[in-house]
GROMACS .gro file of C-alpha atoms in nm:
model
  456
    1MET     CA    1   0.000   0.000   0.000
    2LYS     CA    2   0.275   0.248   0.093
    3ILE     CA    3   0.453   0.191  -0.241
    4ILE     CA    4   0.130   0.237  -0.436
    5VAL     CA    5   0.042   0.562  -0.259
    6ASN     CA    6   0.393   0.704  -0.286
    7LYS     CA    7   0.395   0.638  -0.661
    8LEU     CA    8   0.054   0.798  -0.694
    9ILE     CA    9   0.149   1.106  -0.492
   10ALA     CA   10   0.472   1.142  -0.688
   11GLY     CA   11   0.274   1.139  -1.011
   12ILE     CA   12   0.026   1.392  -0.880
   13LEU     CA   13   0.300   1.632  -0.780
   14SER     CA   14   0.502   1.606  -1.100
   15ALA     CA   15   0.581   1.919  -1.300
   16THR     CA   16   0.382   1.788  -1.594
   17LEU     CA   17   0.075   1.753  -1.378
   18LEU     CA   18   0.117   2.103  -1.243
   19CYS     CA   19   0.102   2.232  -1.600
   20CYS     CA   20  -0.226   2.051  -1.644
   21LEU     CA   21  -0.361   2.190  -1.319
   22LEU     CA   22  -0.308   2.537  -1.457
   23GLY     CA   23  -0.492   2.492  -1.783
   24SER     CA   24  -0.518   2.286  -2.099
   25CYS     CA   25  -0.195   2.094  -2.162
   26ASP     CA   26  -0.175   1.959  -2.517
   27GLN     CA   27   0.182   1.832  -2.483
   28PHE     CA   28   0.078   1.617  -2.191
   29LEU     CA   29  -0.213   1.471  -2.388
   30ASP     CA   30   0.020   1.390  -2.678
   31ALA     CA   31   0.259   1.201  -2.451
   32ARG     CA   32   0.255   0.823  -2.440
   33PRO     CA   33   0.068   0.695  -2.132
   34ASP     CA   34   0.281   0.537  -1.863
   35LYS     CA   35   0.168   0.176  -1.838
   36LYS     CA   36   0.305   0.167  -1.481
   37LEU     CA   37   0.077   0.446  -1.362
   38VAL     CA   38  -0.088   0.340  -1.040
   39VAL     CA   39  -0.460   0.412  -1.013
   40PRO     CA   40  -0.629   0.405  -0.670
   41ALA     CA   41  -0.860   0.105  -0.663
   42THR     CA   42  -0.973   0.071  -0.303
   43LEU     CA   43  -1.100   0.293  -0.024
   44ALA     CA   44  -0.772   0.227   0.155
   45ASP     CA   45  -0.583   0.370  -0.145
   46LEU     CA   46  -0.796   0.685  -0.136
   47GLN     CA   47  -0.759   0.725   0.240
   48ALA     CA   48  -0.383   0.691   0.210
   49MET     CA   49  -0.380   0.975  -0.042
   50ILE     CA   50  -0.561   1.203   0.201
   51ASP     CA   51  -0.340   1.089   0.488
   52ASN     CA   52  -0.024   1.196   0.302
   53TYR     CA   53   0.098   1.459   0.547
   54SER     CA   54   0.331   1.653   0.319
   55SER     CA   55   0.064   1.694   0.052
   56MET     CA   56  -0.247   1.751   0.261
   57SER     CA   57  -0.157   1.873   0.611
   58SER     CA   58   0.147   2.096   0.578
   59ASN     CA   59   0.065   2.305   0.273
   60THR     CA   60  -0.152   2.598   0.379
   61PRO     CA   61  -0.031   2.912   0.198
   62GLY     CA   62   0.214   3.101   0.419
   63ALA     CA   63   0.265   3.408   0.200
   64GLY     CA   64  -0.013   3.600   0.372
   65GLU     CA   65   0.154   3.554   0.709
   66ALA     CA   66   0.485   3.663   0.559
   67SER     CA   67   0.310   3.974   0.426
   68SER     CA   68   0.161   4.077   0.758
   69ALA     CA   69   0.361   4.306   0.985
   70ASP     CA   70   0.377   4.102   1.307
   71PHE     CA   71   0.751   4.058   1.254
   72TYR     CA   72   1.043   4.232   1.092
   73LEU     CA   73   1.380   4.141   0.942
   74THR     CA   74   1.709   4.311   1.000
   75ASP     CA   75   1.872   4.467   0.694
   76ALA     CA   76   2.125   4.183   0.689
   77ASP     CA   77   1.864   3.906   0.714
   78TRP     CA   78   1.654   4.068   0.442
   79ALA     CA   79   1.957   4.097   0.211
   80ALA     CA   80   2.043   3.730   0.272
   81ARG     CA   81   1.705   3.607   0.150
   82GLY     CA   82   1.623   3.519  -0.210
   83GLU     CA   83   1.463   3.766  -0.448
   84PHE     CA   84   1.109   3.635  -0.399
   85ASP     CA   85   1.129   3.651  -0.019
   86ARG     CA   86   1.260   4.006  -0.036
   87ARG     CA   87   0.980   4.113  -0.270
   88VAL     CA   88   0.708   3.960  -0.051
   89TYR     CA   89   0.851   4.140   0.250
   90THR     CA   90   0.829   4.483   0.085
   91TRP     CA   91   0.487   4.423  -0.078
   92GLU     CA   92   0.608   4.446  -0.436
   93LYS     CA   93   0.332   4.432  -0.695
   94ASP     CA   94   0.458   4.126  -0.886
   95HIS     CA   95   0.710   3.839  -0.904
   96LEU     CA   96   0.655   3.714  -0.549
   97PHE     CA   97   0.668   3.338  -0.609
   98ALA     CA   98   0.934   3.104  -0.739
   99THR     CA   99   0.848   2.957  -1.079
  100GLY     CA  100   0.950   2.652  -1.278
  101ASP     CA  101   0.906   2.406  -0.991
  102LEU     CA  102   0.649   2.302  -0.731
  103GLY     CA  103   0.791   2.511  -0.451
  104ASN     CA  104   0.530   2.779  -0.404
  105ASP     CA  105   0.206   2.826  -0.213
  106TRP     CA  106  -0.015   2.806  -0.520
  107SER     CA  107   0.116   2.464  -0.625
  108TYR     CA  108   0.087   2.330  -0.271
  109CYS     CA  109  -0.273   2.445  -0.246
  110PHE     CA  110  -0.386   2.324  -0.586
  111GLY     CA  111  -0.185   2.002  -0.562
  112SER     CA  112  -0.381   1.923  -0.248
  113THR     CA  113  -0.704   2.019  -0.424
  114TYR     CA  114  -0.619   1.782  -0.709
  115ILE     CA  115  -0.593   1.498  -0.457
  116CYS     CA  116  -0.937   1.592  -0.320
  117ASN     CA  117  -1.084   1.584  -0.670
  118THR     CA  118  -0.916   1.250  -0.743
  119VAL     CA  119  -1.076   1.102  -0.432
  120LEU     CA  120  -1.417   1.247  -0.514
  121GLU     CA  121  -1.399   1.105  -0.867
  122GLY     CA  122  -1.268   0.770  -0.747
  123LEU     CA  123  -1.536   0.703  -0.487
  124PRO     CA  124  -1.827   0.638  -0.729
  125LYS     CA  125  -1.605   0.396  -0.924
  126ILE     CA  126  -1.554   0.189  -0.610
  127GLY     CA  127  -1.918   0.214  -0.509
  128ARG     CA  128  -2.093   0.262  -0.179
  129THR     CA  129  -2.227  -0.054  -0.016
  130ALA     CA  130  -2.385  -0.142   0.316
  131ALA     CA  131  -2.050  -0.284   0.428
  132ASN     CA  132  -1.836   0.019   0.338
  133ALA     CA  133  -2.089   0.301   0.381
  134ALA     CA  134  -1.933   0.461   0.689
  135THR     CA  135  -1.582   0.461   0.540
  136TRP     CA  136  -1.707   0.574   0.199
  137ASP     CA  137  -1.902   0.866   0.349
  138ASP     CA  138  -1.612   0.966   0.572
  139LEU     CA  139  -1.374   0.973   0.275
  140LYS     CA  140  -1.609   1.191   0.074
  141GLY     CA  141  -1.649   1.423   0.371
  142GLN     CA  142  -1.273   1.451   0.416
  143ALA     CA  143  -1.216   1.535   0.049
  144LEU     CA  144  -1.491   1.800   0.052
  145PHE     CA  145  -1.358   1.946   0.377
  146TYR     CA  146  -1.001   1.975   0.249
  147ARG     CA  147  -1.112   2.124  -0.082
  148GLY     CA  148  -1.325   2.382   0.096
  149MET     CA  149  -1.040   2.469   0.333
  150ASN     CA  150  -0.794   2.495   0.045
  151TYR     CA  151  -1.012   2.743  -0.140
  152LEU     CA  152  -1.070   2.943   0.178
  153ASN     CA  153  -0.698   2.969   0.253
  154ALA     CA  154  -0.621   3.055  -0.109
  155ALA     CA  155  -0.891   3.324  -0.121
  156TRP     CA  156  -0.739   3.492   0.184
  157VAL     CA  157  -0.405   3.522   0.000
  158TRP     CA  158  -0.490   3.581  -0.368
  159CYS     CA  159  -0.823   3.763  -0.346
  160MET     CA  160  -0.940   4.096  -0.215
  161PRO     CA  161  -1.169   4.091   0.092
  162TYR     CA  162  -1.517   3.953   0.041
  163ASP     CA  163  -1.797   4.189  -0.057
  164ASP     CA  164  -2.136   4.069  -0.183
  165GLU     CA  165  -2.157   4.347  -0.438
  166SER     CA  166  -1.798   4.399  -0.551
  167GLY     CA  167  -1.780   4.154  -0.842
  168ALA     CA  168  -1.412   4.101  -0.758
  169MET     CA  169  -1.218   3.815  -0.911
  170GLY     CA  170  -1.204   3.488  -0.725
  171LEU     CA  171  -1.011   3.166  -0.779
  172PRO     CA  172  -1.009   2.909  -1.060
  173LEU     CA  173  -1.244   2.647  -0.918
  174ARG     CA  174  -1.098   2.309  -1.005
  175LEU     CA  175  -1.376   2.058  -0.927
  176SER     CA  176  -1.242   1.767  -1.132
  177PRO     CA  177  -0.900   1.605  -1.183
  178ASP     CA  178  -0.953   1.628  -1.560
  179PHE     CA  179  -0.626   1.766  -1.699
  180ASN     CA  180  -0.788   1.914  -2.006
  181THR     CA  181  -1.029   2.145  -1.826
  182PRO     CA  182  -0.905   2.504  -1.867
  183SER     CA  183  -0.854   2.711  -1.553
  184LEU     CA  184  -1.086   3.014  -1.549
  185ARG     CA  185  -1.121   3.258  -1.265
  186SER     CA  186  -1.458   3.266  -1.093
  187THR     CA  187  -1.599   3.569  -0.918
  188LEU     CA  188  -1.514   3.606  -0.551
  189LYS     CA  189  -1.881   3.542  -0.467
  190GLU     CA  190  -1.868   3.216  -0.664
  191THR     CA  191  -1.546   3.116  -0.490
  192TYR     CA  192  -1.696   3.161  -0.145
  193GLY     CA  193  -2.016   2.993  -0.256
  194GLN     CA  194  -1.820   2.686  -0.363
  195LEU     CA  195  -1.609   2.660  -0.050
  196LEU     CA  196  -1.914   2.706   0.172
  197ASP     CA  197  -2.097   2.435  -0.024
  198ASP     CA  198  -1.802   2.198   0.018
  199LEU     CA  199  -1.770   2.258   0.391
  200LYS     CA  200  -2.144   2.231   0.454
  201ALA     CA  201  -2.167   1.913   0.248
  202SER     CA  202  -1.885   1.759   0.452
  203VAL     CA  203  -2.064   1.797   0.787
  204PRO     CA  204  -2.318   1.508   0.764
  205LEU     CA  205  -2.050   1.281   0.615
  206LEU     CA  206  -1.777   1.334   0.872
  207PRO     CA  207  -1.768   1.150   1.207
  208ALA     CA  208  -1.854   1.331   1.528
  209LYS     CA  209  -1.503   1.264   1.658
  210THR     CA  210  -1.176   1.128   1.522
  211THR     CA  211  -0.887   0.946   1.686
  212HIS     CA  212  -0.645   1.224   1.595
  213PRO     CA  213  -0.700   1.589   1.491
  214LEU     CA  214  -0.509   1.532   1.167
  215ARG     CA  215  -0.835   1.379   1.044
  216PRO     CA  216  -1.130   1.621   1.007
  217CYS     CA  217  -1.453   1.571   1.200
  218LYS     CA  218  -1.785   1.757   1.221
  219ALA     CA  219  -1.644   2.008   1.470
  220ALA     CA  220  -1.358   2.086   1.228
  221ALA     CA  221  -1.605   2.156   0.948
  222TRP     CA  222  -1.810   2.382   1.174
  223GLY     CA  223  -1.491   2.561   1.278
  224ALA     CA  224  -1.389   2.609   0.915
  225LEU     CA  225  -1.733   2.752   0.837
  226ALA     CA  226  -1.697   2.993   1.131
  227LYS     CA  227  -1.364   3.112   0.989
  228ALA     CA  228  -1.511   3.147   0.641
  229TYR     CA  229  -1.811   3.351   0.753
  230LEU     CA  230  -1.591   3.570   0.973
  231SER     CA  231  -1.373   3.656   0.673
  232MET     CA  232  -1.692   3.738   0.480
  233ARG     CA  233  -1.800   3.970   0.766
  234LYS     CA  234  -2.115   3.766   0.814
  235TYR     CA  235  -2.085   3.767   1.189
  236THR     CA  236  -2.413   3.605   1.288
  237GLU     CA  237  -2.332   3.293   1.086
  238ALA     CA  238  -1.972   3.294   1.209
  239GLY     CA  239  -2.088   3.298   1.569
  240LEU     CA  240  -2.339   3.018   1.517
  241TYR     CA  241  -2.083   2.786   1.356
  242ALA     CA  242  -1.824   2.869   1.623
  243ASP     CA  243  -2.085   2.778   1.881
  244SER     CA  244  -2.149   2.444   1.707
  245CYS     CA  245  -1.777   2.370   1.716
  246LEU     CA  246  -1.754   2.462   2.085
  247GLN     CA  247  -2.050   2.239   2.168
  248VAL     CA  248  -1.826   1.947   2.071
  249ASN     CA  249  -1.496   2.075   2.214
  250SER     CA  250  -1.476   2.374   2.448
  251ALA     CA  251  -1.147   2.280   2.616
  252LEU     CA  252  -0.891   2.553   2.687
  253LEU     CA  253  -0.531   2.504   2.793
  254ASP     CA  254  -0.443   2.658   3.128
  255TYR     CA  255  -0.120   2.842   3.053
  256ASN     CA  256  -0.045   2.836   3.426
  257THR     CA  257   0.039   2.467   3.382
  258LEU     CA  258   0.280   2.513   3.091
  259ASN     CA  259   0.659   2.526   3.117
  260ALA     CA  260   0.716   2.873   2.976
  261SER     CA  261   1.094   2.821   2.968
  262ALA     CA  262   1.068   2.526   2.728
  263SER     CA  263   1.176   2.573   2.368
  264TYR     CA  264   0.818   2.508   2.259
  265PRO     CA  265   0.583   2.524   2.558
  266ILE     CA  266   0.263   2.427   2.373
  267ALA     CA  267   0.228   2.063   2.273
  268LYS     CA  268   0.115   1.949   1.929
  269ALA     CA  269  -0.239   1.808   1.911
  270ASN     CA  270  -0.319   1.955   2.252
  271ALA     CA  271  -0.670   1.971   2.397
  272GLU     CA  272  -0.756   2.295   2.212
  273VAL     CA  273  -0.674   2.160   1.866
  274VAL     CA  274  -0.985   2.063   1.673
  275PHE     CA  275  -0.802   2.017   1.342
  276ASP     CA  276  -0.426   2.002   1.307
  277ARG     CA  277  -0.266   2.161   1.001
  278ALA     CA  278   0.053   2.351   0.922
  279ALA     CA  279   0.143   2.625   0.680
  280ALA     CA  280   0.423   2.609   0.429
  281MET     CA  281   0.661   2.837   0.620
  282PRO     CA  282   0.829   3.109   0.413
  283PRO     CA  283   1.196   3.136   0.519
  284PRO     CA  284   1.156   3.493   0.655
  285LEU     CA  285   0.914   3.358   0.920
  286ASN     CA  286   1.174   3.126   1.071
  287PRO     CA  287   1.222   3.238   1.435
  288SER     CA  288   1.598   3.246   1.380
  289ARG     CA  289   1.550   3.561   1.172
  290ALA     CA  290   1.192   3.688   1.225
  291LYS     CA  291   1.192   3.948   1.505
  292VAL     CA  292   0.859   4.014   1.677
  293ASP     CA  293   0.739   4.370   1.627
  294SER     CA  294   0.822   4.564   1.944
  295ASN     CA  295   0.485   4.741   1.950
  296LEU     CA  296   0.310   4.404   1.935
  297TYR     CA  297   0.524   4.262   2.215
  298ALA     CA  298   0.440   4.565   2.430
  299LEU     CA  299   0.069   4.470   2.420
  300TYR     CA  300   0.135   4.188   2.669
  301PRO     CA  301   0.144   4.331   3.024
  302GLU     CA  302   0.288   4.173   3.335
  303GLY     CA  303   0.079   3.877   3.440
  304ASP     CA  304  -0.020   3.784   3.084
  305LEU     CA  305   0.141   3.440   3.052
  306ARG     CA  306   0.150   3.463   2.673
  307LYS     CA  307   0.440   3.705   2.715
  308THR     CA  308   0.664   3.415   2.818
  309VAL     CA  309   0.480   3.124   2.655
  310PHE     CA  310   0.474   3.287   2.310
  311PHE     CA  311   0.809   3.466   2.304
  312LYS     CA  312   1.175   3.409   2.378
  313ARG     CA  313   1.433   3.682   2.422
  314ASN     CA  314   1.715   3.687   2.169
  315THR     CA  315   2.072   3.767   2.272
  316ASN     CA  316   2.044   4.113   2.113
  317GLY     CA  317   1.735   4.206   2.315
  318THR     CA  318   1.481   4.138   2.040
  319TYR     CA  319   1.217   3.865   2.063
  320ALA     CA  320   1.127   3.557   1.861
  321PHE     CA  321   0.797   3.367   1.851
  322LYS     CA  322   0.788   3.017   2.002
  323GLY     CA  323   0.418   2.968   2.077
  324SER     CA  324   0.316   2.753   1.781
  325TYR     CA  325   0.038   2.501   1.836
  326LEU     CA  326   0.245   2.257   1.630
  327GLY     CA  327   0.490   2.206   1.916
  328THR     CA  328   0.770   2.313   1.680
  329LEU     CA  329   0.888   2.630   1.506
  330GLY     CA  330   0.623   2.574   1.236
  331VAL     CA  331   0.318   2.790   1.166
  332PHE     CA  332  -0.011   2.638   1.287
  333SER     CA  333  -0.293   2.692   1.039
  334GLY     CA  334  -0.554   2.454   1.176
  335ILE     CA  335  -0.859   2.506   1.394
  336ALA     CA  336  -0.848   2.547   1.771
  337THR     CA  337  -1.097   2.632   2.041
  338ASP     CA  338  -0.932   2.959   2.143
  339GLU     CA  339  -1.010   3.097   1.798
  340MET     CA  340  -1.368   2.971   1.822
  341TYR     CA  341  -1.418   3.150   2.156
  342LEU     CA  342  -1.295   3.472   1.999
  343ILE     CA  343  -1.515   3.434   1.689
  344ARG     CA  344  -1.824   3.368   1.901
  345ALA     CA  345  -1.736   3.657   2.133
  346GLU     CA  346  -1.695   3.893   1.837
  347ALA     CA  347  -2.030   3.783   1.695
  348TYR     CA  348  -2.198   3.843   2.031
  349ALA     CA  349  -2.039   4.187   2.066
  350ARG     CA  350  -2.140   4.295   1.716
  351ALA     CA  351  -2.496   4.184   1.795
  352GLY     CA  352  -2.499   4.392   2.114
  353GLN     CA  353  -2.496   4.086   2.341
  354THR     CA  354  -2.228   4.233   2.565
  355GLU     CA  355  -2.269   3.998   2.860
  356LYS     CA  356  -2.226   3.687   2.645
  357ALA     CA  357  -1.932   3.842   2.459
  358LEU     CA  358  -1.751   3.920   2.784
  359ALA     CA  359  -1.826   3.574   2.922
  360ASP     CA  360  -1.645   3.414   2.628
  361LEU     CA  361  -1.358   3.660   2.644
  362ASN     CA  362  -1.306   3.613   3.017
  363ALA     CA  363  -1.326   3.235   2.983
  364LEU     CA  364  -1.026   3.256   2.751
  365LEU     CA  365  -0.830   3.517   2.946
  366ARG     CA  366  -0.873   3.327   3.272
  367LYS     CA  367  -0.660   3.051   3.115
  368ARG     CA  368  -0.401   3.294   2.977
  369TRP     CA  369  -0.319   3.504   3.283
  370ASN     CA  370  -0.124   3.427   3.597
  371ARG     CA  371  -0.389   3.339   3.856
  372ASN     CA  372  -0.257   3.606   4.092
  373PHE     CA  373  -0.294   3.880   3.829
  374PHE     CA  374  -0.615   3.791   3.649
  375ARG     CA  375  -0.908   4.032   3.672
  376GLU     CA  376  -1.216   3.997   3.455
  377VAL     CA  377  -1.248   4.259   3.182
  378ASN     CA  378  -1.565   4.468   3.162
  379ALA     CA  379  -1.737   4.681   2.901
  380ALA     CA  380  -2.049   4.893   2.909
  381THR     CA  381  -2.150   4.837   2.546
  382GLY     CA  382  -2.107   4.589   2.266
  383ALA     CA  383  -1.882   4.839   2.087
  384GLU     CA  384  -1.649   4.858   2.387
  385ALA     CA  385  -1.648   4.480   2.419
  386LEU     CA  386  -1.567   4.449   2.048
  387GLN     CA  387  -1.252   4.658   2.085
  388LEU     CA  388  -1.136   4.438   2.373
  389ILE     CA  389  -1.207   4.122   2.174
  390LEU     CA  390  -1.024   4.243   1.864
  391LEU     CA  391  -0.724   4.332   2.079
  392GLU     CA  392  -0.719   3.985   2.232
  393ARG     CA  393  -0.764   3.827   1.890
  394ARG     CA  394  -0.454   4.016   1.779
  395LYS     CA  395  -0.259   3.887   2.080
  396GLU     CA  396  -0.393   3.531   2.095
  397LEU     CA  397  -0.385   3.426   1.729
  398LEU     CA  398  -0.032   3.529   1.648
  399MET     CA  399   0.141   3.340   1.363
  400ARG     CA  400  -0.176   3.145   1.273
  401THR     CA  401  -0.208   3.264   0.906
  402LEU     CA  402  -0.503   3.479   1.020
  403ARG     CA  403  -0.365   3.831   1.049
  404TRP     CA  404  -0.357   3.901   0.674
  405MET     CA  405  -0.724   3.809   0.645
  406ASP     CA  406  -0.810   4.006   0.958
  407ILE     CA  407  -0.647   4.322   0.826
  408LYS     CA  408  -0.840   4.296   0.501
  409ARG     CA  409  -1.182   4.231   0.652
  410LEU     CA  410  -1.137   4.491   0.930
  411ASN     CA  411  -1.033   4.751   0.675
  412MET     CA  412  -1.365   4.684   0.504
  413GLU     CA  413  -1.520   4.788   0.836
  414GLY     CA  414  -1.325   5.116   0.825
  415ALA     CA  415  -1.033   5.018   1.050
  416GLY     CA  416  -0.781   5.191   0.824
  417ILE     CA  417  -0.496   4.951   0.902
  418SER     CA  418  -0.186   5.038   0.697
  419LEU     CA  419   0.144   4.850   0.716
  420SER     CA  420   0.502   4.974   0.693
  421ARG     CA  421   0.852   4.828   0.701
  422LYS     CA  422   1.196   4.984   0.679
  423ILE     CA  423   1.490   4.833   0.491
  424ASN     CA  424   1.826   5.008   0.451
  425GLY     CA  425   1.670   5.335   0.557
  426GLN     CA  426   1.388   5.314   0.301
  427VAL     CA  427   1.030   5.291   0.428
  428TYR     CA  428   0.790   5.064   0.239
  429THR     CA  429   0.418   5.106   0.297
  430LEU     CA  430   0.100   4.917   0.220
  431PRO     CA  431  -0.201   5.151   0.261
  432ALA     CA  432  -0.536   5.021   0.380
  433ASN     CA  433  -0.739   4.854   0.102
  434ASP     CA  434  -0.450   4.865  -0.145
  435LEU     CA  435  -0.486   4.624  -0.438
  436ARG     CA  436  -0.164   4.455  -0.325
  437PHE     CA  437  -0.361   4.296  -0.039
  438ALA     CA  438  -0.444   4.036  -0.306
  439LEU     CA  439  -0.105   3.886  -0.381
  440PRO     CA  440  -0.019   3.826  -0.747
  441ILE     CA  441  -0.080   3.476  -0.879
  442PRO     CA  442   0.255   3.310  -0.968
  443ASP     CA  443   0.382   3.422  -1.306
  444ASP     CA  444   0.406   3.075  -1.459
  445VAL     CA  445   0.044   3.003  -1.364
  446ILE     CA  446  -0.069   3.312  -1.554
  447SER     CA  447   0.153   3.227  -1.851
  448LEU     CA  448   0.038   2.866  -1.880
  449SER     CA  449  -0.330   2.918  -1.810
  450GLY     CA  450  -0.400   3.255  -1.965
  451MET     CA  451  -0.594   3.359  -1.655
  452GLN     CA  452  -0.623   3.726  -1.568
  453GLN     CA  453  -0.367   3.848  -1.312
  454ASN     CA  454  -0.476   4.041  -1.006
  455PRO     CA  455  -0.490   4.414  -1.089
  456ARG     CA  456  -0.225   4.637  -0.937
   0.00000   0.00000   0.00000
């Protein structure tokens, strides 16, 4: 089984296949078929494809996190990076992704989506029977869940913020593994409609619980829907789905019990993790070079345990991030209960339900502060509570691939968040609502597919 799956994955992630993922590929169709090509023939084959960690669980786009301003590089570290990393860091308008190979966020995302489509096409060929129904349904649910998550993560990076009326460009919606189907960009409304359909369709198919959070369950799908609706600024729906997720798992880690001096104090697959996934980490985000913004670090007062659990002091007096929910230096991009508490709290606050909003916020903060320092926060109105919640969201969800999306959707609410960085004495800025908040699609994708590039 392992040999079969490895051959299949290798074929899926070949450069030739990438060309076909981008659009029509006549040269590929003219090529002689490989008689040794392995085709998945059993449910176990399909499950093994989805269980391939490098293809499915460590490939969330990281370019949005690299574009946010939670960290900075020294002049020397910036100069030591490759051209693409340097251009991402200074928000250049084009040429942000390596081309000619599979090593960029777009190929990771759409390679994973191809696997989802292969599974969805393969299931009817195997057939659903009384004996395999539970496994068959679960596999379909997993493929729909991953495809929906992939499109959500991609939309956050390569699309402008959601607006029902904008008519903005969305993603090419690949819903089949057919190589010969051209890639055409949908509208942003169509993109979100598809990913919501996928996630909602996955819910009745997925199990209530799984043995490990690397496999999606109903709570993971509800959590993904909460994230999607939050990014769409549909706060009522976001709150309801966050609540559904929390009805299954409402556990919170007590940071008082963690060893803050450890290299990575937060364990992988801990009690808060509903769905475990990692981002493809851009080299500038590596803690060995990424310095935490000093203004951000100053938001954590004495008694806030995140100040020592999340950060370590460098020898030069700067700080690096160590609080990943992966238990390593990697970037966690999955679903966890702390985020669900904050989404539900924000929804309550925006609806004027101040007491409920503060109850969720204080439930979280009680587990984040030293017991001797903790005092419940209070607010007289929903608007006041909202400001407290957004501040804690900023502090709690650091390095989770969420900040880029948050900036975009909050700027649609009038937040006016602009970003700036300084390199070699030159200041680079990204004004609120700038078109560069939708990163350019990789150049080779545009060249091969003929799709329209994001406007600049």
